[in-house]
Coordinates of C-alpha atoms in Angstrom, one line a residue:
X1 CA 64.3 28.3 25.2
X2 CA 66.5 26.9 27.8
X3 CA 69.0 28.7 29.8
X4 CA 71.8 26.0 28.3
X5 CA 69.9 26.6 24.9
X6 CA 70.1 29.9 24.9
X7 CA 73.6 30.0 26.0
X8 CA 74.3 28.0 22.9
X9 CA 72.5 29.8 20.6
X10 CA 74.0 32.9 21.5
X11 CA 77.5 31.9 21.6
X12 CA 76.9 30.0 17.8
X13 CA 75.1 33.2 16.5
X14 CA 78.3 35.2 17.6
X15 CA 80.2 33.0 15.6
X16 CA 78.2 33.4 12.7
X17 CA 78.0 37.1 13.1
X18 CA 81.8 37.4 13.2
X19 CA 81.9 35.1 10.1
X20 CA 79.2 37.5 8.3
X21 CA 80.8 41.2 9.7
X22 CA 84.4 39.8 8.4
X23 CA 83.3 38.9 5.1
X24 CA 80.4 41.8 4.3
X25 CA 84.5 44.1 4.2
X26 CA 83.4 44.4 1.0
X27 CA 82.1 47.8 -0.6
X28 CA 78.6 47.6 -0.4
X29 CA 78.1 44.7 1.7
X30 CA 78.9 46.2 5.1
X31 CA 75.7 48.3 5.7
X32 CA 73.5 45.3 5.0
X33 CA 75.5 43.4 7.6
X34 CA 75.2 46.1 10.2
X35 CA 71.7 46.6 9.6
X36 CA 71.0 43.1 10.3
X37 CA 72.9 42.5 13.0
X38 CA 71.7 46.0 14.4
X39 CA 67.7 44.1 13.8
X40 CA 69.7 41.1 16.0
X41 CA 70.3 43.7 19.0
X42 CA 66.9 44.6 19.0
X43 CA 65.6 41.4 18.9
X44 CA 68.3 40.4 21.9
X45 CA 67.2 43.2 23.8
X46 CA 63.5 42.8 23.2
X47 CA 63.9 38.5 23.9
X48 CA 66.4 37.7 25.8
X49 CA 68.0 40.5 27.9
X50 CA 65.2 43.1 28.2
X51 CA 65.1 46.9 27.5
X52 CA 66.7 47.8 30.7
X53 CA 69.9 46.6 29.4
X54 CA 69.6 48.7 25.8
X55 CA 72.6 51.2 28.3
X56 CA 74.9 48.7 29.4
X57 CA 75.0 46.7 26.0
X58 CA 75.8 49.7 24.0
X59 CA 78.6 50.9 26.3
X60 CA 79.8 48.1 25.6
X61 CA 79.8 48.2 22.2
X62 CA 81.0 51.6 22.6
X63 CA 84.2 51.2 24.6
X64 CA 85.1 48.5 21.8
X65 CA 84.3 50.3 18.7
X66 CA 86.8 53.3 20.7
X67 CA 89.9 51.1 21.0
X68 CA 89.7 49.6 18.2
X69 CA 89.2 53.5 17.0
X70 CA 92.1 54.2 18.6
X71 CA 94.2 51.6 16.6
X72 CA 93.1 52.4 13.4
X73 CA 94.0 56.7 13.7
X74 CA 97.6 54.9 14.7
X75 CA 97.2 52.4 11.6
X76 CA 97.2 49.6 14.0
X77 CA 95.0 47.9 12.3
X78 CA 94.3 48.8 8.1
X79 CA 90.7 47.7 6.7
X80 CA 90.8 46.7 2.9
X81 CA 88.1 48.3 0.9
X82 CA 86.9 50.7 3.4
X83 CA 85.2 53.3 1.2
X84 CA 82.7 55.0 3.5
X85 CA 83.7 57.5 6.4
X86 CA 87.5 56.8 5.9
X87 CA 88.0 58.6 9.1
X88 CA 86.4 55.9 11.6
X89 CA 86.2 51.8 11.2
X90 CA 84.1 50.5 8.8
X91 CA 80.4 49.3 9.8
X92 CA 81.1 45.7 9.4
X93 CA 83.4 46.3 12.9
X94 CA 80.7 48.6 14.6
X95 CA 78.4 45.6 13.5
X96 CA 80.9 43.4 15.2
X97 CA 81.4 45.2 18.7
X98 CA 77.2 45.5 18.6
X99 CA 77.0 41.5 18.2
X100 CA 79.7 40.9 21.1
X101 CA 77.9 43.1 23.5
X102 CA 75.1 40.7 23.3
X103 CA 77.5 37.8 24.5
X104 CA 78.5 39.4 27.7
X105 CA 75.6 38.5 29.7
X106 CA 74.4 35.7 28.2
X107 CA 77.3 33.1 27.0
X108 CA 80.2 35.0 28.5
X109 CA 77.9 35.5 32.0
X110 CA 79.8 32.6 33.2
X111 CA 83.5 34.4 33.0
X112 CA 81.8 38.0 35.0
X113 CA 83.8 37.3 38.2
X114 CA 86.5 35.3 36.7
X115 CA 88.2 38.8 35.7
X116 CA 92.0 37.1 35.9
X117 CA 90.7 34.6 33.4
X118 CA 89.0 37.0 30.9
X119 CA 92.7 38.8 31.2
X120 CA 94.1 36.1 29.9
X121 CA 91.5 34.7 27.6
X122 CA 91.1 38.5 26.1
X123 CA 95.3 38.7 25.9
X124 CA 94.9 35.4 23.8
X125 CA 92.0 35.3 21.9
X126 CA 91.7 38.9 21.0
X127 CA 94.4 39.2 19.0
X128 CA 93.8 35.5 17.1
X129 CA 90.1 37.2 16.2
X130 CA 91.7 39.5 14.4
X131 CA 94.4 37.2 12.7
X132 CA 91.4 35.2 11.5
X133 CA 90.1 38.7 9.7
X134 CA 93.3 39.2 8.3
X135 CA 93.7 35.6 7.2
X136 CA 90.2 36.2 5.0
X137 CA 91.4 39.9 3.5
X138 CA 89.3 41.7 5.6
X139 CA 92.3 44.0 7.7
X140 CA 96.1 44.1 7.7
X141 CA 97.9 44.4 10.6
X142 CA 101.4 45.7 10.1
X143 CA 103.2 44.5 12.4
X144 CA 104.3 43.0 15.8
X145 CA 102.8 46.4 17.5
X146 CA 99.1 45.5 16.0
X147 CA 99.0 42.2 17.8
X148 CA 100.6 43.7 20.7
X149 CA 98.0 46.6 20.6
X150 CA 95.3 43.7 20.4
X151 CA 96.5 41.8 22.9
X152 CA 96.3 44.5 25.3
X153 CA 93.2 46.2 24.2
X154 CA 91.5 42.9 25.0
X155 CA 93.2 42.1 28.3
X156 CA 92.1 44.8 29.6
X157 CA 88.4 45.9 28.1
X158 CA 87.1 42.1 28.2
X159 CA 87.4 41.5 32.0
X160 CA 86.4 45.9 31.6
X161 CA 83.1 45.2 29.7
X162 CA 82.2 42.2 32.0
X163 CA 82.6 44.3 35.5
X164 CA 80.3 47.1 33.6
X165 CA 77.8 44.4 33.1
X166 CA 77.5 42.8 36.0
X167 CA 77.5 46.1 37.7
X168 CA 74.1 46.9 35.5
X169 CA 73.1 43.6 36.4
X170 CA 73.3 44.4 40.1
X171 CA 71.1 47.6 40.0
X172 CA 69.0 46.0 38.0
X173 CA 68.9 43.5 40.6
X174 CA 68.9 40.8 37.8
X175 CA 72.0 38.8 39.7
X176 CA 72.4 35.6 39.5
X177 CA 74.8 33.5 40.8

């Protein structure tokens, strides 16, 4: 594949996977979803990215899955028919934050030193992700303070998760300009 093919069918696989993580919030679907896109990962790391990002994509995923953690123990954020380990998110959003770690260095590559922008892009579009999940029944958001939450949370960790890898990138020496 091309660079600009790949870059394509990254950013249009993300868009399904967000599609398939929001509506697998159902009981039973959400460990099929996660084990398929968790097969995805691999197959990113093992065709596209390489092994020797495997760190820096799942610190990624990590640092996402946390926040968004954080906002559910506050009841930021409320997932409907979460059944299994009612004391984190459900898999279907670990599944998600797995998926988007595999955008960072290959769609989103292009925003890594535009860090102003991804403030702004993360303050905006963040929060409308998660709108669009509510929209479909798959969380609630309670109030003004959830989008506000949201808003933040992806100002800061998208231009956050970018630095981190392009940093890998650099000691991997795999920069590119």
């Amino acid at each position: 594949m091309t660079n600009k093919k790949l870059i394509i069918f990254n950013f249009i696989s993300f868009q399904v996977i967000w599609w398939l993580c929001v509506l697998s919030a159902k009981p039973g679907l959400s460990t099929a979803v996660f084990a398929a896109v968790l097969l995805y990962t691999l197959l990113h790391l093992s065709l596209v990215e390489g092994w020797a990002q495997t760190l820096p994509l799942l610190l990624t995923a990590v640092i996402g899955a946390v926040a968004d953690q954080f906002a559910y123990k506050l009841q930021w954020i409320l997932f409907e028919n979460h059944t299994q380990w009612l004391a984190y998110i459900p898999l279907w959003m670990l599944a998600l934050w797995l998926a988007f770690a595999t955008t960072l260095n290959v769609s989103m590559r292009w925003l890594q030193h535009k860090y102003a922008l991804a403030f702004m892009l993360g303050a905006v579009f963040g929060p409308l992700a998660y709108l669009g999940a509510e929209s479909v029944g798959a969380i609630q958001l309670p109030g003004l303070y959830s989008l506000a939450w949201f808003a933040f949370e992806w100002a800061t960790l998208l231009p956050l998760m970018l630095w981190l890898r392009h940093r890998f990138n650099q000691s991997l020496a795999l920069e590119q300009t």
